[in-house]
Amino acid sequence: MSRLSLAQPTGRKLLSQMAFTLRCLVLVAVLWGLTACGTATLQASTEYQTVTPSADGIGRVYLGREIAQTMGHQGAGWLDRPSRVLQERPQAAIAALDLSPTDIVADVGAGTGYFARRIALLVPQGKVLAVDIQPEMLAMLQVELEAKGIENVEPVLGQSDNPNLPPSSIDLALMVDAYHEFASPREVMEGVVNALKPGGRVVLAEYKAENPMVMIKRLHKMSVAQVRREMAAVGLNWVKTDDRLPEQHLLFFQKPA
């Protein structure tokens, strides 16, 4: 057999291998492109996703963050613990709000009204709308209001997807260690934005996810980047991040005027 006849099958085999390799490369490129597009869509989407719940989560993901379980009214005593004064410096947080006496403030996720009761003293010509989705929390708040004679705090029963606040009615919405537990954060914040007057402010206090020394469960902490991402999704402009508190970020946002 001639050398030519021996070379022909070998050449065909080589060409076949090259063609197969090329097809594989093309397939990999296509799959990579589809995956990249899918990832970009996932990251940019404000649609909720469902995952297997982690130990402290509800299995619902918003903009890459699994939403934390809500603290029930059974844990209300933790909100009013005496050590909170030194541990979290709530008076410093309230001072940072720079309130005016006539301000209308919504404390969203108010719980027993730890902040609402204190803010009420600083807005004597205004009022505080204390919003919570647990009637039991609002009942405890009402007892405290009556005991202390506070008349400018109005309890508001919200829903998991609606704060039930009147349109263009508030100057400031405050959320202290609460936002990360909202089961429908996009809808709640849309309701908050609708309730803000033009130029109104939103302030969130959230435990610092960037600091491993803050001994709070992972899903109950948030990073500055994550909070800014989620507030931008509902049209709020970041103003500043105040880190005067030992364990929490104070993040300030504003509704366009």
PDB file of C-alpha atoms in Angstrom:
ATOM      1  CA  MET A   1       0.000   0.000   0.000  1.00  0.00           C
ATOM      2  CA  SER A   2       1.344   3.421  -0.944  1.00  0.00           C
ATOM      3  CA  ARG A   3       2.192   6.128   1.550  1.00  0.00           C
ATOM      4  CA  LEU A   4      -0.624   8.244   0.049  1.00  0.00           C
ATOM      5  CA  SER A   5      -3.278   5.634   0.831  1.00  0.00           C
ATOM      6  CA  LEU A   6      -1.938   5.355   4.377  1.00  0.00           C
ATOM      7  CA  ALA A   7      -1.982   9.159   4.840  1.00  0.00           C
ATOM      8  CA  GLN A   8      -5.535   9.681   3.578  1.00  0.00           C
ATOM      9  CA  PRO A   9      -7.399   8.026   6.518  1.00  0.00           C
ATOM     10  CA  THR A  10      -5.061   9.717   8.984  1.00  0.00           C
ATOM     11  CA  GLY A  11      -5.795  13.128   7.432  1.00  0.00           C
ATOM     12  CA  ARG A  12      -9.548  12.518   7.486  1.00  0.00           C
ATOM     13  CA  LYS A  13      -9.337  11.492  11.138  1.00  0.00           C
ATOM     14  CA  LEU A  14      -7.401  14.652  11.973  1.00  0.00           C
ATOM     15  CA  LEU A  15      -9.926  16.840  10.150  1.00  0.00           C
ATOM     16  CA  SER A  16     -12.772  15.101  11.977  1.00  0.00           C
ATOM     17  CA  GLN A  17     -11.121  15.708  15.330  1.00  0.00           C
ATOM     18  CA  MET A  18     -10.559  19.366  14.477  1.00  0.00           C
ATOM     19  CA  ALA A  19     -14.186  19.784  13.428  1.00  0.00           C
ATOM     20  CA  PHE A  20     -15.399  18.121  16.629  1.00  0.00           C
ATOM     21  CA  THR A  21     -13.163  20.391  18.734  1.00  0.00           C
ATOM     22  CA  LEU A  22     -14.439  23.470  16.896  1.00  0.00           C
ATOM     23  CA  ARG A  23     -18.051  22.448  17.487  1.00  0.00           C
ATOM     24  CA  CYS A  24     -17.311  21.991  21.181  1.00  0.00           C
ATOM     25  CA  LEU A  25     -15.721  25.424  21.411  1.00  0.00           C
ATOM     26  CA  VAL A  26     -18.701  27.013  19.677  1.00  0.00           C
ATOM     27  CA  LEU A  27     -21.104  25.222  22.040  1.00  0.00           C
ATOM     28  CA  VAL A  28     -19.133  26.345  25.096  1.00  0.00           C
ATOM     29  CA  ALA A  29     -19.138  29.932  23.815  1.00  0.00           C
ATOM     30  CA  VAL A  30     -22.899  29.856  23.255  1.00  0.00           C
ATOM     31  CA  LEU A  31     -23.588  28.353  26.675  1.00  0.00           C
ATOM     32  CA  TRP A  32     -21.298  30.872  28.351  1.00  0.00           C
ATOM     33  CA  GLY A  33     -23.093  33.699  26.578  1.00  0.00           C
ATOM     34  CA  LEU A  34     -26.482  32.435  27.672  1.00  0.00           C
ATOM     35  CA  THR A  35     -25.274  31.987  31.250  1.00  0.00           C
ATOM     36  CA  ALA A  36     -23.757  35.453  31.326  1.00  0.00           C
ATOM     37  CA  CYS A  37     -26.974  36.981  30.031  1.00  0.00           C
ATOM     38  CA  GLY A  38     -28.988  35.046  32.554  1.00  0.00           C
ATOM     39  CA  THR A  39     -26.723  36.145  35.403  1.00  0.00           C
ATOM     40  CA  ALA A  40     -26.943  39.790  34.370  1.00  0.00           C
ATOM     41  CA  THR A  41     -30.727  39.548  34.238  1.00  0.00           C
ATOM     42  CA  LEU A  42     -30.838  37.919  37.672  1.00  0.00           C
ATOM     43  CA  GLN A  43     -28.638  40.585  39.211  1.00  0.00           C
ATOM     44  CA  ALA A  44     -30.590  43.444  37.664  1.00  0.00           C
ATOM     45  CA  SER A  45     -34.053  42.021  38.310  1.00  0.00           C
ATOM     46  CA  THR A  46     -36.235  43.145  41.183  1.00  0.00           C
ATOM     47  CA  GLU A  47     -38.401  40.036  40.848  1.00  0.00           C
ATOM     48  CA  TYR A  48     -38.411  37.728  43.833  1.00  0.00           C
ATOM     49  CA  GLN A  49     -36.715  34.337  43.618  1.00  0.00           C
ATOM     50  CA  THR A  50     -37.353  31.238  45.686  1.00  0.00           C
ATOM     51  CA  VAL A  51     -34.619  29.124  47.266  1.00  0.00           C
ATOM     52  CA  THR A  52     -34.419  26.508  49.985  1.00  0.00           C
ATOM     53  CA  PRO A  53     -34.733  28.544  53.204  1.00  0.00           C
ATOM     54  CA  SER A  54     -31.584  28.908  55.278  1.00  0.00           C
ATOM     55  CA  ALA A  55     -31.700  28.620  59.067  1.00  0.00           C
ATOM     56  CA  ASP A  56     -32.812  32.230  59.613  1.00  0.00           C
ATOM     57  CA  GLY A  57     -34.387  32.985  56.226  1.00  0.00           C
ATOM     58  CA  ILE A  58     -37.757  32.612  54.543  1.00  0.00           C
ATOM     59  CA  GLY A  59     -36.429  31.268  51.233  1.00  0.00           C
ATOM     60  CA  ARG A  60     -37.349  34.437  49.343  1.00  0.00           C
ATOM     61  CA  VAL A  61     -34.548  36.322  47.607  1.00  0.00           C
ATOM     62  CA  TYR A  62     -34.607  39.992  46.588  1.00  0.00           C
ATOM     63  CA  LEU A  63     -31.733  41.485  44.594  1.00  0.00           C
ATOM     64  CA  GLY A  64     -29.434  38.689  45.729  1.00  0.00           C
ATOM     65  CA  ARG A  65     -30.405  38.848  49.440  1.00  0.00           C
ATOM     66  CA  GLU A  66     -32.390  36.195  51.260  1.00  0.00           C
ATOM     67  CA  ILE A  67     -35.013  37.846  53.437  1.00  0.00           C
ATOM     68  CA  ALA A  68     -34.714  37.151  57.165  1.00  0.00           C
ATOM     69  CA  GLN A  69     -37.420  35.666  59.335  1.00  0.00           C
ATOM     70  CA  THR A  70     -39.557  38.170  61.228  1.00  0.00           C
ATOM     71  CA  MET A  71     -39.084  38.436  64.974  1.00  0.00           C
ATOM     72  CA  GLY A  72     -42.446  37.619  66.536  1.00  0.00           C
ATOM     73  CA  HIS A  73     -44.129  39.586  69.289  1.00  0.00           C
ATOM     74  CA  GLN A  74     -42.914  36.884  71.703  1.00  0.00           C
ATOM     75  CA  GLY A  75     -39.469  38.510  71.472  1.00  0.00           C
ATOM     76  CA  ALA A  76     -40.740  42.021  72.219  1.00  0.00           C
ATOM     77  CA  GLY A  77     -38.803  42.169  75.483  1.00  0.00           C
ATOM     78  CA  TRP A  78     -35.552  42.232  73.509  1.00  0.00           C
ATOM     79  CA  LEU A  79     -36.593  45.528  71.891  1.00  0.00           C
ATOM     80  CA  ASP A  80     -36.924  47.264  75.259  1.00  0.00           C
ATOM     81  CA  ARG A  81     -33.929  45.655  76.960  1.00  0.00           C
ATOM     82  CA  PRO A  82     -32.048  48.094  79.253  1.00  0.00           C
ATOM     83  CA  SER A  83     -28.701  47.234  77.653  1.00  0.00           C
ATOM     84  CA  ARG A  84     -29.865  48.727  74.345  1.00  0.00           C
ATOM     85  CA  VAL A  85     -29.037  52.236  75.555  1.00  0.00           C
ATOM     86  CA  LEU A  86     -25.315  51.484  75.778  1.00  0.00           C
ATOM     87  CA  GLN A  87     -25.085  48.753  73.161  1.00  0.00           C
ATOM     88  CA  GLU A  88     -26.761  50.608  70.286  1.00  0.00           C
ATOM     89  CA  ARG A  89     -26.851  54.269  71.422  1.00  0.00           C
ATOM     90  CA  PRO A  90     -30.427  54.907  70.212  1.00  0.00           C
ATOM     91  CA  GLN A  91     -30.349  58.537  71.382  1.00  0.00           C
ATOM     92  CA  ALA A  92     -27.419  59.179  69.046  1.00  0.00           C
ATOM     93  CA  ALA A  93     -29.413  57.654  66.198  1.00  0.00           C
ATOM     94  CA  ILE A  94     -32.373  59.906  66.959  1.00  0.00           C
ATOM     95  CA  ALA A  95     -30.121  62.965  67.175  1.00  0.00           C
ATOM     96  CA  ALA A  96     -28.760  62.148  63.716  1.00  0.00           C
ATOM     97  CA  LEU A  97     -32.275  62.451  62.259  1.00  0.00           C
ATOM     98  CA  ASP A  98     -32.205  66.245  62.735  1.00  0.00           C
ATOM     99  CA  LEU A  99     -35.954  66.424  63.326  1.00  0.00           C
ATOM    100  CA  SER A 100     -38.116  69.541  63.206  1.00  0.00           C
ATOM    101  CA  PRO A 101     -40.923  70.033  65.765  1.00  0.00           C
ATOM    102  CA  THR A 102     -43.585  69.838  63.038  1.00  0.00           C
ATOM    103  CA  ASP A 103     -42.293  66.695  61.297  1.00  0.00           C
ATOM    104  CA  ILE A 104     -44.597  63.801  60.500  1.00  0.00           C
ATOM    105  CA  VAL A 105     -42.518  60.646  61.003  1.00  0.00           C
ATOM    106  CA  ALA A 106     -43.384  57.073  60.079  1.00  0.00           C
ATOM    107  CA  ASP A 107     -41.640  54.455  62.214  1.00  0.00           C
ATOM    108  CA  VAL A 108     -42.045  51.442  59.920  1.00  0.00           C
ATOM    109  CA  GLY A 109     -41.603  48.174  61.762  1.00  0.00           C
ATOM    110  CA  ALA A 110     -42.125  50.032  65.012  1.00  0.00           C
ATOM    111  CA  GLY A 111     -42.601  46.993  67.227  1.00  0.00           C
ATOM    112  CA  THR A 112     -43.381  48.141  70.762  1.00  0.00           C
ATOM    113  CA  GLY A 113     -42.582  51.733  69.795  1.00  0.00           C
ATOM    114  CA  TYR A 114     -39.122  52.018  71.336  1.00  0.00           C
ATOM    115  CA  PHE A 115     -38.171  54.719  68.816  1.00  0.00           C
ATOM    116  CA  ALA A 116     -41.657  56.078  68.168  1.00  0.00           C
ATOM    117  CA  ARG A 117     -42.145  56.998  71.828  1.00  0.00           C
ATOM    118  CA  ARG A 118     -38.806  58.828  71.982  1.00  0.00           C
ATOM    119  CA  ILE A 119     -39.247  60.614  68.659  1.00  0.00           C
ATOM    120  CA  ALA A 120     -42.707  61.827  69.701  1.00  0.00           C
ATOM    121  CA  LEU A 121     -41.114  64.118  72.282  1.00  0.00           C
ATOM    122  CA  LEU A 122     -39.124  65.874  69.545  1.00  0.00           C
ATOM    123  CA  VAL A 123     -42.074  66.521  67.211  1.00  0.00           C
ATOM    124  CA  PRO A 124     -44.619  68.166  69.561  1.00  0.00           C
ATOM    125  CA  GLN A 125     -46.418  69.915  66.679  1.00  0.00           C
ATOM    126  CA  GLY A 126     -46.095  66.857  64.460  1.00  0.00           C
ATOM    127  CA  LYS A 127     -46.729  63.175  65.071  1.00  0.00           C
ATOM    128  CA  VAL A 128     -45.367  59.669  64.690  1.00  0.00           C
ATOM    129  CA  LEU A 129     -47.142  56.982  62.686  1.00  0.00           C
ATOM    130  CA  ALA A 130     -46.023  53.714  64.294  1.00  0.00           C
ATOM    131  CA  VAL A 131     -46.457  51.001  61.668  1.00  0.00           C
ATOM    132  CA  ASP A 132     -46.292  47.287  62.396  1.00  0.00           C
ATOM    133  CA  ILE A 133     -47.896  44.178  60.917  1.00  0.00           C
ATOM    134  CA  GLN A 134     -48.324  42.439  64.275  1.00  0.00           C
ATOM    135  CA  PRO A 135     -51.403  43.588  66.226  1.00  0.00           C
ATOM    136  CA  GLU A 136     -49.798  42.256  69.397  1.00  0.00           C
ATOM    137  CA  MET A 137     -46.887  44.683  69.005  1.00  0.00           C
ATOM    138  CA  LEU A 138     -49.270  47.597  68.521  1.00  0.00           C
ATOM    139  CA  ALA A 139     -51.261  46.551  71.574  1.00  0.00           C
ATOM    140  CA  MET A 140     -48.075  46.684  73.674  1.00  0.00           C
ATOM    141  CA  LEU A 141     -47.269  50.070  72.140  1.00  0.00           C
ATOM    142  CA  GLN A 142     -50.707  51.403  73.077  1.00  0.00           C
ATOM    143  CA  VAL A 143     -50.213  50.364  76.695  1.00  0.00           C
ATOM    144  CA  GLU A 144     -46.921  52.276  76.784  1.00  0.00           C
ATOM    145  CA  LEU A 145     -48.459  55.373  75.193  1.00  0.00           C
ATOM    146  CA  GLU A 146     -51.251  55.480  77.740  1.00  0.00           C
ATOM    147  CA  ALA A 147     -48.877  54.867  80.634  1.00  0.00           C
ATOM    148  CA  LYS A 148     -46.594  57.721  79.552  1.00  0.00           C
ATOM    149  CA  GLY A 149     -49.349  60.076  78.401  1.00  0.00           C
ATOM    150  CA  ILE A 150     -48.009  60.326  74.846  1.00  0.00           C
ATOM    151  CA  GLU A 151     -50.713  61.589  72.505  1.00  0.00           C
ATOM    152  CA  ASN A 152     -48.932  62.243  69.218  1.00  0.00           C
ATOM    153  CA  VAL A 153     -48.151  58.630  68.283  1.00  0.00           C
ATOM    154  CA  GLU A 154     -50.701  56.913  66.065  1.00  0.00           C
ATOM    155  CA  PRO A 155     -50.481  53.099  65.787  1.00  0.00           C
ATOM    156  CA  VAL A 156     -50.969  51.860  62.202  1.00  0.00           C
ATOM    157  CA  LEU A 157     -51.596  48.216  61.350  1.00  0.00           C
ATOM    158  CA  GLY A 158     -49.672  47.547  58.175  1.00  0.00           C
ATOM    159  CA  GLN A 159     -49.624  44.561  55.857  1.00  0.00           C
ATOM    160  CA  SER A 160     -46.669  42.492  54.722  1.00  0.00           C
ATOM    161  CA  ASP A 161     -46.770  44.280  51.361  1.00  0.00           C
ATOM    162  CA  ASN A 162     -48.264  47.650  52.333  1.00  0.00           C
ATOM    163  CA  PRO A 163     -47.426  50.104  55.146  1.00  0.00           C
ATOM    164  CA  ASN A 164     -50.927  51.615  54.859  1.00  0.00           C
ATOM    165  CA  LEU A 165     -49.704  55.199  54.941  1.00  0.00           C
ATOM    166  CA  PRO A 166     -51.582  58.093  53.240  1.00  0.00           C
ATOM    167  CA  PRO A 167     -50.007  59.505  50.067  1.00  0.00           C
ATOM    168  CA  SER A 168     -47.664  62.493  50.456  1.00  0.00           C
ATOM    169  CA  SER A 169     -48.224  62.576  54.208  1.00  0.00           C
ATOM    170  CA  ILE A 170     -44.828  62.072  55.874  1.00  0.00           C
ATOM    171  CA  ASP A 171     -41.549  63.966  56.098  1.00  0.00           C
ATOM    172  CA  LEU A 172     -39.448  61.025  57.239  1.00  0.00           C
ATOM    173  CA  ALA A 173     -39.693  57.234  57.253  1.00  0.00           C
ATOM    174  CA  LEU A 174     -37.488  55.471  59.782  1.00  0.00           C
ATOM    175  CA  MET A 175     -36.761  51.744  59.820  1.00  0.00           C
ATOM    176  CA  VAL A 176     -34.635  50.447  62.698  1.00  0.00           C
ATOM    177  CA  ASP A 177     -33.404  46.854  62.426  1.00  0.00           C
ATOM    178  CA  ALA A 178     -36.611  46.055  60.536  1.00  0.00           C
ATOM    179  CA  TYR A 179     -36.223  46.382  56.778  1.00  0.00           C
ATOM    180  CA  HIS A 180     -34.241  43.145  56.369  1.00  0.00           C
ATOM    181  CA  GLU A 181     -37.290  41.246  57.697  1.00  0.00           C
ATOM    182  CA  PHE A 182     -39.861  42.712  55.282  1.00  0.00           C
ATOM    183  CA  ALA A 183     -41.282  39.765  53.326  1.00  0.00           C
ATOM    184  CA  SER A 184     -42.152  42.086  50.406  1.00  0.00           C
ATOM    185  CA  PRO A 185     -39.516  44.828  50.597  1.00  0.00           C
ATOM    186  CA  ARG A 186     -40.148  46.243  47.133  1.00  0.00           C
ATOM    187  CA  GLU A 187     -43.881  46.705  47.702  1.00  0.00           C
ATOM    188  CA  VAL A 188     -43.436  48.100  51.213  1.00  0.00           C
ATOM    189  CA  MET A 189     -40.864  50.612  50.015  1.00  0.00           C
ATOM    190  CA  GLU A 190     -43.051  51.631  47.090  1.00  0.00           C
ATOM    191  CA  GLY A 191     -45.746  52.371  49.667  1.00  0.00           C
ATOM    192  CA  VAL A 192     -43.261  54.338  51.769  1.00  0.00           C
ATOM    193  CA  VAL A 193     -42.081  56.363  48.768  1.00  0.00           C
ATOM    194  CA  ASN A 194     -45.695  57.102  47.852  1.00  0.00           C
ATOM    195  CA  ALA A 195     -46.314  58.305  51.432  1.00  0.00           C
ATOM    196  CA  LEU A 196     -43.301  60.632  51.444  1.00  0.00           C
ATOM    197  CA  LYS A 197     -43.721  64.275  50.627  1.00  0.00           C
ATOM    198  CA  PRO A 198     -41.508  65.490  47.749  1.00  0.00           C
ATOM    199  CA  GLY A 199     -37.993  65.745  49.154  1.00  0.00           C
ATOM    200  CA  GLY A 200     -38.943  63.509  52.091  1.00  0.00           C
ATOM    201  CA  ARG A 201     -36.310  61.309  53.699  1.00  0.00           C
ATOM    202  CA  VAL A 202     -35.852  57.622  54.465  1.00  0.00           C
ATOM    203  CA  VAL A 203     -33.423  56.498  57.164  1.00  0.00           C
ATOM    204  CA  LEU A 204     -32.509  52.871  57.799  1.00  0.00           C
ATOM    205  CA  ALA A 205     -30.557  51.525  60.733  1.00  0.00           C
ATOM    206  CA  GLU A 206     -29.145  48.095  59.938  1.00  0.00           C
ATOM    207  CA  TYR A 207     -26.516  45.998  61.675  1.00  0.00           C
ATOM    208  CA  LYS A 208     -23.199  46.132  59.814  1.00  0.00           C
ATOM    209  CA  ALA A 209     -22.784  43.060  57.604  1.00  0.00           C
ATOM    210  CA  GLU A 210     -19.225  44.140  56.830  1.00  0.00           C
ATOM    211  CA  ASN A 211     -18.185  43.744  60.475  1.00  0.00           C
ATOM    212  CA  PRO A 212     -17.852  40.126  61.681  1.00  0.00           C
ATOM    213  CA  MET A 213     -17.520  41.395  65.238  1.00  0.00           C
ATOM    214  CA  VAL A 214     -21.184  42.464  65.231  1.00  0.00           C
ATOM    215  CA  MET A 215     -22.645  39.348  66.822  1.00  0.00           C
ATOM    216  CA  ILE A 216     -25.959  39.282  64.978  1.00  0.00           C
ATOM    217  CA  LYS A 217     -27.243  36.468  62.771  1.00  0.00           C
ATOM    218  CA  ARG A 218     -26.069  36.799  59.172  1.00  0.00           C
ATOM    219  CA  LEU A 219     -29.453  37.492  57.551  1.00  0.00           C
ATOM    220  CA  HIS A 220     -30.239  40.126  60.171  1.00  0.00           C
ATOM    221  CA  LYS A 221     -27.326  42.276  59.005  1.00  0.00           C
ATOM    222  CA  MET A 222     -27.018  44.317  55.796  1.00  0.00           C
ATOM    223  CA  SER A 223     -24.129  45.894  53.947  1.00  0.00           C
ATOM    224  CA  VAL A 224     -24.152  49.499  52.763  1.00  0.00           C
ATOM    225  CA  ALA A 225     -23.920  48.309  49.152  1.00  0.00           C
ATOM    226  CA  GLN A 226     -26.976  46.072  49.503  1.00  0.00           C
ATOM    227  CA  VAL A 227     -29.121  48.734  51.162  1.00  0.00           C
ATOM    228  CA  ARG A 228     -28.193  51.285  48.505  1.00  0.00           C
ATOM    229  CA  ARG A 229     -29.018  48.790  45.749  1.00  0.00           C
ATOM    230  CA  GLU A 230     -32.457  48.104  47.161  1.00  0.00           C
ATOM    231  CA  MET A 231     -33.339  51.737  47.825  1.00  0.00           C
ATOM    232  CA  ALA A 232     -32.237  52.732  44.318  1.00  0.00           C
ATOM    233  CA  ALA A 233     -34.659  50.126  42.960  1.00  0.00           C
ATOM    234  CA  VAL A 234     -37.587  52.202  44.272  1.00  0.00           C
ATOM    235  CA  GLY A 235     -36.209  55.536  43.106  1.00  0.00           C
ATOM    236  CA  LEU A 236     -34.625  56.846  46.306  1.00  0.00           C
ATOM    237  CA  ASN A 237     -31.399  58.834  46.140  1.00  0.00           C
ATOM    238  CA  TRP A 238     -28.600  58.029  48.575  1.00  0.00           C
ATOM    239  CA  VAL A 239     -27.618  61.068  50.664  1.00  0.00           C
ATOM    240  CA  LYS A 240     -25.089  59.738  53.171  1.00  0.00           C
ATOM    241  CA  THR A 241     -24.060  56.865  55.394  1.00  0.00           C
ATOM    242  CA  ASP A 242     -23.528  57.787  59.041  1.00  0.00           C
ATOM    243  CA  ASP A 243     -21.449  55.340  61.067  1.00  0.00           C
ATOM    244  CA  ARG A 244     -21.582  57.048  64.444  1.00  0.00           C
ATOM    245  CA  LEU A 245     -23.288  54.004  65.973  1.00  0.00           C
ATOM    246  CA  PRO A 246     -21.139  51.134  67.256  1.00  0.00           C
ATOM    247  CA  GLU A 247     -23.022  48.264  65.579  1.00  0.00           C
ATOM    248  CA  GLN A 248     -25.337  49.758  62.969  1.00  0.00           C
ATOM    249  CA  HIS A 249     -25.146  51.749  59.770  1.00  0.00           C
ATOM    250  CA  LEU A 250     -27.445  54.757  59.518  1.00  0.00           C
ATOM    251  CA  LEU A 251     -28.254  55.201  55.856  1.00  0.00           C
ATOM    252  CA  PHE A 252     -29.999  58.356  54.619  1.00  0.00           C
ATOM    253  CA  PHE A 253     -31.993  58.522  51.392  1.00  0.00           C
ATOM    254  CA  GLN A 254     -34.256  61.115  49.815  1.00  0.00           C
ATOM    255  CA  LYS A 255     -37.250  61.150  47.518  1.00  0.00           C
ATOM    256  CA  PRO A 256     -36.729  63.487  44.543  1.00  0.00           C
ATOM    257  CA  ALA A 257     -38.405  66.850  45.112  1.00  0.00           C
TER     258      ALA A 257
END
